[in-house]
Structures are given as structure tokens and as C-alpha cells.
XYZ file of N, CA, C and O in Angstrom:
272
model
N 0.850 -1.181 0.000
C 0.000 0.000 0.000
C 0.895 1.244 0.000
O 1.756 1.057 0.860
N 1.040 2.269 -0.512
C 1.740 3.388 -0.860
C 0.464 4.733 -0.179
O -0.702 5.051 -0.411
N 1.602 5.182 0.762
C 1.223 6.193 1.262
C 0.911 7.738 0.583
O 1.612 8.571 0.009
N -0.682 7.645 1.011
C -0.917 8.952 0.840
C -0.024 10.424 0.828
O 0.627 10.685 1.840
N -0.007 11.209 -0.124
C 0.455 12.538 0.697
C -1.084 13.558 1.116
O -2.266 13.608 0.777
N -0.136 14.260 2.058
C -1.341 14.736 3.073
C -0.294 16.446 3.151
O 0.797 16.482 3.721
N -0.700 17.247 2.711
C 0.033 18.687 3.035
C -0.950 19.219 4.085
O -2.172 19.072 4.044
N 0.049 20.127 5.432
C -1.082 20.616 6.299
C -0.315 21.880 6.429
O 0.914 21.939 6.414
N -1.164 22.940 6.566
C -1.043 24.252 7.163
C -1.187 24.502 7.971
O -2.355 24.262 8.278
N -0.505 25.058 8.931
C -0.323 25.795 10.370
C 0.243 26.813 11.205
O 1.443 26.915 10.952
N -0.073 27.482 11.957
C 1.076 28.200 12.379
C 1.575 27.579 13.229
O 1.016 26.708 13.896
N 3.251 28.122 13.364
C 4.153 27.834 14.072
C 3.444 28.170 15.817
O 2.922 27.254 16.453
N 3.514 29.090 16.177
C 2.707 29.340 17.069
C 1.924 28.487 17.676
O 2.349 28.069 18.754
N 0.889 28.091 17.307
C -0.250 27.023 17.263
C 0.561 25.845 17.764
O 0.466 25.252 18.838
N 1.337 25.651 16.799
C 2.390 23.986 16.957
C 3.192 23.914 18.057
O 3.402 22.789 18.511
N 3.764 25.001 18.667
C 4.566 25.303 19.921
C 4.120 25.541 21.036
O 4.856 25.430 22.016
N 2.622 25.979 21.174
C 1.620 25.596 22.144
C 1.237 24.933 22.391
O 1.150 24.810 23.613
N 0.690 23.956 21.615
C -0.270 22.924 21.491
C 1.165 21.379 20.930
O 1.148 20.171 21.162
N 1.556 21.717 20.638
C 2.024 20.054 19.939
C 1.148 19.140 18.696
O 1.441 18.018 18.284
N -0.038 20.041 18.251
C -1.319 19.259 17.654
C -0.806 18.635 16.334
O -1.284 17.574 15.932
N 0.659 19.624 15.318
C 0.619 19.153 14.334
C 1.448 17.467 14.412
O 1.177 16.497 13.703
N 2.411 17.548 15.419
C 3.132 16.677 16.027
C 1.939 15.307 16.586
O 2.137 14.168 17.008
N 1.437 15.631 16.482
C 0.416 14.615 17.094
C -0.275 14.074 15.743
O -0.250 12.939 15.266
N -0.843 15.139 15.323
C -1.367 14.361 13.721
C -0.468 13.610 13.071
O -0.856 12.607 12.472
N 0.971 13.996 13.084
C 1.605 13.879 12.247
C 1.898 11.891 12.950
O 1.694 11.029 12.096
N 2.204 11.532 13.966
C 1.866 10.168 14.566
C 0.755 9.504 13.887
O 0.837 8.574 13.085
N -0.343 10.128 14.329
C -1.934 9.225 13.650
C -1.570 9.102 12.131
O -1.494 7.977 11.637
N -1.426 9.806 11.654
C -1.074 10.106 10.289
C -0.206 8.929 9.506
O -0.668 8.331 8.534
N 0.799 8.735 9.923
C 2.367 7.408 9.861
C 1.325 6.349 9.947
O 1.286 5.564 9.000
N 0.070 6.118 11.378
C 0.370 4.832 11.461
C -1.306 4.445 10.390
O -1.983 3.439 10.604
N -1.612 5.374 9.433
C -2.643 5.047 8.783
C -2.003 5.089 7.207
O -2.688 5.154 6.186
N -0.944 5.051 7.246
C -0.209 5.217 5.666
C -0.203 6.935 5.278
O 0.396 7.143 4.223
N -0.482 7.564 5.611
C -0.727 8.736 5.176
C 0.462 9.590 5.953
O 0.703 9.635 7.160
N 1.259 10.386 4.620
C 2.460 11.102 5.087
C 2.541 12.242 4.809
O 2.673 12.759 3.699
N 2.455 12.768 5.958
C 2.096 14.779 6.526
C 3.203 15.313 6.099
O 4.204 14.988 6.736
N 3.354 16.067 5.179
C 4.015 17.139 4.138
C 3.869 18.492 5.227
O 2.954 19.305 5.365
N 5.055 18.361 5.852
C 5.293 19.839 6.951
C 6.452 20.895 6.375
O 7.530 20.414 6.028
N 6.246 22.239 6.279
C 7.111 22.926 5.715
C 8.814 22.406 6.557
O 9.869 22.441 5.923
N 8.720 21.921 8.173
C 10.062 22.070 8.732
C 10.282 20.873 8.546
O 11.282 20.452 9.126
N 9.537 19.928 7.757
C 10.519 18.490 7.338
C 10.765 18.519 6.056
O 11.608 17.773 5.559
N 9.961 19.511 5.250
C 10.535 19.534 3.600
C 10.819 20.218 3.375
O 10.355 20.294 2.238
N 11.626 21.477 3.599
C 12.236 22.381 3.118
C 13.341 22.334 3.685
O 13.234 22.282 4.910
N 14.725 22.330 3.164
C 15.760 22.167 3.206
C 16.378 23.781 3.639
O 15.680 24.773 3.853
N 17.931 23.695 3.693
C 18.392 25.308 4.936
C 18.594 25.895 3.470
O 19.251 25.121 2.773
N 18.261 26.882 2.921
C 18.607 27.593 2.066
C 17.465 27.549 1.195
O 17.514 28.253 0.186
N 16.504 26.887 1.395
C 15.384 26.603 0.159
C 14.062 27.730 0.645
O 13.838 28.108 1.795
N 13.286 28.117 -0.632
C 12.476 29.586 0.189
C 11.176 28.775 0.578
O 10.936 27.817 -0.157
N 10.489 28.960 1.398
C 9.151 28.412 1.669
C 8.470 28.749 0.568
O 7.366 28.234 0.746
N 8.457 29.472 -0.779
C 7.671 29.763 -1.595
C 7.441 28.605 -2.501
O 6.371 28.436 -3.086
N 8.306 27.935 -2.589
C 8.495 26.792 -3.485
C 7.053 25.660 -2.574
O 6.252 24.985 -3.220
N 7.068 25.725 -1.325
C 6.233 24.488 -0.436
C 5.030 24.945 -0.831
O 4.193 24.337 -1.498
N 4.942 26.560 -0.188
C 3.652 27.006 -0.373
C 2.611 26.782 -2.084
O 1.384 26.714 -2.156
N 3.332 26.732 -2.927
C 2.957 26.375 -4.175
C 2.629 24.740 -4.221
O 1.634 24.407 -4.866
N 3.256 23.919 -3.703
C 3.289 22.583 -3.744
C 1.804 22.634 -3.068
O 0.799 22.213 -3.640
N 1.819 23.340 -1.476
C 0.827 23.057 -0.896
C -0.372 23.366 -1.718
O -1.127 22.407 -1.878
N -0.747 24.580 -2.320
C -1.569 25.055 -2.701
C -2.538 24.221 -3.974
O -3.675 24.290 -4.440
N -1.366 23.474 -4.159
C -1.793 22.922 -5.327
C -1.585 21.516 -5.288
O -1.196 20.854 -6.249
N -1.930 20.945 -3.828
C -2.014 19.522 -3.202
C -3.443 18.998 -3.329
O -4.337 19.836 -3.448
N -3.783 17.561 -3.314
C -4.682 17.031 -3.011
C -5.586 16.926 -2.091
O -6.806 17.076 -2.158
N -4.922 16.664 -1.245
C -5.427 16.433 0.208
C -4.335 17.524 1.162
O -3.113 17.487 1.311
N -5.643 18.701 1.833
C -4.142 19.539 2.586
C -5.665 19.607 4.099
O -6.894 19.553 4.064
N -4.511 19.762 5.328
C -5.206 19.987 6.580
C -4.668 21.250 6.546
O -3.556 21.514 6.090
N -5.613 22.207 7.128
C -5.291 23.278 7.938
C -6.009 23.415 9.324
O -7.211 23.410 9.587
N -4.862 23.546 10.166
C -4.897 23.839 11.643
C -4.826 25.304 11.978
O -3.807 25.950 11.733
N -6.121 25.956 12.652
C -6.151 26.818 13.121
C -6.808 26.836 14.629
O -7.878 26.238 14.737
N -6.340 27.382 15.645
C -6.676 27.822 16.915
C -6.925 29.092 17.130
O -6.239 30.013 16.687
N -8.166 29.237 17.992
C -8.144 30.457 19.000
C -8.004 30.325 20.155
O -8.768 29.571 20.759
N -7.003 31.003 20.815
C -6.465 31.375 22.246
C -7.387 32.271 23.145
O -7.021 32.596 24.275
């Protein structure tokens, strides 16, 4: 079985409070489905503009938003 990709949006913020994307990103592994995070695919020198396009123009994307 070949894993899904799954792109999710979030803020950093959000993720450093909460831990939530870190947590999806577990459930996620153990259902085949592999969470496309800007700080695991973008490499040190590479611009986030390049992800944000990938994302935008993904299949399947989560976005995580909180209010505090």
C-alpha cells in the first residue's frame, strides 16, 4: 500500500503551544498517510515559496487553526 500525501497548514505558534501538528503527524504514519510539513521539507537555504505552491496545489491539505 503506498502512502498517501497529506500537506497541512499551520502556524508555528499554534504547533509550539499545542504540539497538535506533532500529534497528527503520529496518527497520520500509522494510517499510511504522510504529513508534508514545511520544517521536514524544506531544506536550509530553500524559500518556503516553493512548499507554499506545492501546498496550494495539493490534493489532500489539513489546515490547523486555533483560538487562544
Amino acid at each position: 500500500m503506498s502512502e498517501i500525501k497529506v500537506f497541512v497548514s499551520y502556524s508555528w505558534r499554534v504547533e509550539r503551544e499545542t504540539g497538535i501538528v506533532a500529534e497528527l503527524e503520529q496518527h497520520c504514519s500509522s494510517r499510511h498517510l504522510h504529513l508534508l510539513r514545511d520544517n521536514n521539507e524544506i531544506k536550509h537555504g530553500e524559500l518556503i515559496q516553493q512548499f507554499m505552491d506545492k501546498l496550494t496545489g495539493g490534493e489532500q491539505v489539513i489546515t490547523v487553526d486555533a483560538d487562544f
